[in-house]
CSV table of C-alpha atoms and ligand atoms in Angstrom, one decimal:
chain,number,residue,atom,x,y,z
A,1,MET,CA,100.0,141.9,81.6
A,2,PRO,CA,97.3,144.5,81.5
A,3,THR,CA,93.9,143.8,83.3
A,4,LYS,CA,92.2,146.6,81.5
A,5,LYS,CA,90.8,146.1,78.0
A,6,ILE,CA,93.3,147.1,75.4
A,7,VAL,CA,91.9,149.4,72.6
A,8,ILE,CA,93.0,148.6,69.0
A,9,GLY,CA,92.3,150.3,65.4
A,10,SER,CA,93.8,150.5,62.1
A,11,ASP,CA,93.3,151.8,58.9
A,12,HIS,CA,93.2,149.6,55.8
A,13,GLY,CA,96.9,149.6,55.6
A,14,GLY,CA,97.0,148.0,59.1
A,15,PHE,CA,94.0,145.8,58.9
A,16,ALA,CA,95.5,142.5,58.5
A,17,LEU,CA,97.9,143.1,61.3
A,18,LYS,CA,95.1,144.4,63.4
A,19,THR,CA,93.2,141.2,62.7
A,20,HIS,CA,96.3,139.1,63.7
A,21,LEU,CA,96.9,141.0,66.9
A,22,VAL,CA,93.2,140.9,68.1
A,23,LYS,CA,93.4,137.1,68.0
A,24,PHE,CA,97.0,137.1,69.5
A,25,LEU,CA,95.7,139.1,72.4
A,26,TRP,CA,92.5,137.3,73.0
A,27,GLU,CA,94.4,134.0,73.1
A,28,LYS,CA,96.5,135.4,75.9
A,29,GLY,CA,93.4,136.3,77.9
A,30,ILE,CA,93.7,140.2,77.2
A,31,LYS,CA,90.4,141.7,76.7
A,32,VAL,CA,90.5,143.8,73.5
A,33,LEU,CA,88.1,146.5,72.2
A,34,ASP,CA,88.5,146.8,68.6
A,35,VAL,CA,87.1,150.1,67.1
A,36,GLY,CA,87.6,149.1,63.6
A,37,PRO,CA,87.5,149.1,60.8
A,38,GLU,CA,85.7,145.9,60.0
A,39,CYS,CA,87.2,145.3,56.4
A,40,SER,CA,90.4,146.2,54.6
A,41,GLU,CA,88.4,148.8,52.2
A,42,SER,CA,90.6,152.2,52.0
A,43,CYS,CA,89.8,154.5,54.9
A,44,ASP,CA,91.2,157.4,56.6
A,45,TYR,CA,93.6,156.7,59.6
A,46,PRO,CA,92.9,159.9,61.6
A,47,ILE,CA,89.2,158.5,62.1
A,48,TYR,CA,90.5,155.4,63.9
A,49,ALA,CA,93.4,157.4,65.6
A,50,ARG,CA,90.7,159.7,67.2
A,51,LYS,CA,88.4,156.6,68.2
A,52,VAL,CA,91.4,154.9,70.1
A,53,ALA,CA,92.8,158.2,71.4
A,54,GLU,CA,89.4,159.2,72.8
A,55,HIS,CA,89.2,156.0,74.9
A,56,VAL,CA,92.9,155.9,76.0
A,57,ARG,CA,93.6,159.6,77.0
A,58,LEU,CA,92.1,159.2,80.6
A,59,SER,CA,93.4,155.7,81.1
A,60,GLY,CA,94.6,152.4,79.6
A,61,LEU,CA,96.5,151.4,76.7
A,62,GLY,CA,95.8,151.3,73.0
A,63,ILE,CA,97.5,150.1,69.6
A,64,LEU,CA,97.1,151.8,66.4
A,65,ILE,CA,98.2,150.2,63.0
A,66,CYS,CA,98.6,151.8,59.7
A,67,GLY,CA,100.9,151.2,56.9
A,68,THR,CA,103.9,152.8,58.8
A,69,GLY,CA,102.6,153.7,62.0
A,70,LEU,CA,103.5,157.3,61.2
A,71,GLY,CA,100.1,158.7,60.3
A,72,MET,CA,98.6,157.1,63.4
A,73,SER,CA,101.1,158.5,65.7
A,74,MET,CA,100.9,162.0,64.2
A,75,ALA,CA,97.1,162.1,64.6
A,76,ALA,CA,96.9,160.4,68.0
A,77,ASN,CA,99.4,162.8,69.4
A,78,ARG,CA,97.1,165.8,69.0
A,79,PHE,CA,94.8,164.6,71.9
A,80,ARG,CA,96.0,166.0,75.2
A,81,GLY,CA,96.9,163.2,77.6
A,82,VAL,CA,98.0,160.7,74.7
A,83,ARG,CA,101.5,159.7,74.2
A,84,ALA,CA,101.8,157.6,71.0
A,85,ALA,CA,105.0,156.2,70.0
A,86,VAL,CA,105.8,154.3,66.7
A,87,CYS,CA,108.1,151.2,67.6
A,88,THR,CA,109.9,149.0,65.3
A,89,ASN,CA,111.5,146.7,67.9
A,90,GLU,CA,111.2,145.5,71.2
A,91,TYR,CA,113.6,147.7,72.8
A,92,LEU,CA,111.8,151.0,71.7
A,93,ALA,CA,108.6,149.5,73.1
A,94,ARG,CA,110.2,149.0,76.4
A,95,MET,CA,111.5,152.2,76.5
A,96,ALA,CA,108.3,154.1,75.2
A,97,ARG,CA,106.6,152.7,78.4
A,98,ALA,CA,109.3,152.7,80.7
A,99,HIS,CA,110.6,156.4,80.2
A,100,ASN,CA,108.0,158.0,78.1
A,101,ASN,CA,104.7,156.4,79.6
A,102,ALA,CA,103.5,155.9,76.1
A,103,ASN,CA,99.8,155.0,76.2
A,104,ILE,CA,99.5,154.2,72.6
A,105,LEU,CA,101.8,151.9,70.6
A,106,CYS,CA,101.8,152.6,66.8
A,107,LEU,CA,102.8,149.8,64.3
A,108,GLY,CA,103.4,149.8,60.7
A,109,GLU,CA,102.1,146.7,58.8
A,110,ARG,CA,104.3,147.6,56.1
A,111,VAL,CA,107.2,147.7,58.3
A,112,LEU,CA,107.1,144.6,60.7
A,113,GLY,CA,106.7,141.0,60.1
A,114,PHE,CA,103.7,139.6,62.3
A,115,GLY,CA,106.2,137.8,64.6
A,116,LEU,CA,108.1,140.9,65.5
A,117,ALA,CA,105.0,142.8,65.9
A,118,GLU,CA,104.0,140.4,68.5
A,119,GLY,CA,107.1,140.7,70.3
A,120,VAL,CA,106.7,144.4,70.1
A,121,VAL,CA,103.3,144.3,71.5
A,122,ASP,CA,104.5,141.9,74.4
A,123,ALA,CA,107.2,144.4,75.3
A,124,PHE,CA,104.9,147.1,75.4
A,125,LEU,CA,102.1,145.6,77.6
A,126,ASN,CA,104.5,144.0,80.0
A,127,THR,CA,106.7,147.0,80.8
A,128,LYS,CA,105.7,149.6,83.5
A,129,PHE,CA,106.5,153.3,83.5
A,130,GLU,CA,109.5,154.1,86.0
A,131,GLY,CA,108.1,157.4,87.0
A,132,ASP,CA,110.4,159.7,89.1
A,133,ARG,CA,112.5,162.1,86.7
A,134,HIS,CA,110.5,160.7,83.7
A,135,LEU,CA,107.3,161.9,85.2
A,136,ARG,CA,108.8,165.4,85.5
A,137,ARG,CA,109.7,165.2,81.7
A,138,ILE,CA,106.3,164.0,80.8
A,139,ASN,CA,104.6,166.7,82.7
A,140,LEU,CA,106.9,169.2,80.8
A,141,ILE,CA,105.5,167.7,77.5
A,142,GLU,CA,101.9,168.3,79.0
A,143,ASP,CA,102.9,171.9,79.7
A,144,ILE,CA,103.6,172.6,75.9
A,145,THR,CA,100.6,174.2,74.2
A,146,GLU,CA,102.3,176.0,71.3
B,201,LIG,C1,97.9,154.3,53.6
B,201,LIG,O1,98.2,154.1,52.3
B,201,LIG,C2,99.0,154.9,54.3
B,201,LIG,O2,99.3,156.0,53.9
B,201,LIG,C3,98.6,154.8,55.8
B,201,LIG,O3,98.4,153.5,56.2
B,201,LIG,C4,99.8,155.3,56.8
B,201,LIG,O4,100.9,154.5,56.5
B,201,LIG,C5,99.9,156.6,57.0
B,201,LIG,O5,100.7,157.0,57.8
């Protein structure tokens, strides 16, 4: 389990799952920084993607939740050093960490039940990057500037 704070954010479409996961993580003794929003009023997901990405791009892990996870991942991946992955099951979450060194997990509240989302979060947080050939490939992604 990570010792560093997990940074979490959502839009209105992910607010209920964010609230659930903040409690889920605190109950496990994991420190959480919730960058908002504070209520389920309609809002724009890129604003919260930016807040989480700016925390995570240098170190640590984050979670972004919207209706599908898609908008959040598109926005977060615009930040250099961010590797955001939409994961809909535990296998994807493990691979996102082990092979892609993903540092932001994107979830869709309208896609996942809360129980499955907990499993996906656990898989993401408990898997380490394998490095080696995967590091070479990630560095090649970082080289892409077009
Ligand atoms: C909001 O209705 C919805 O579009 C948003 O939460 C997200 O799913 C976008 O990718």
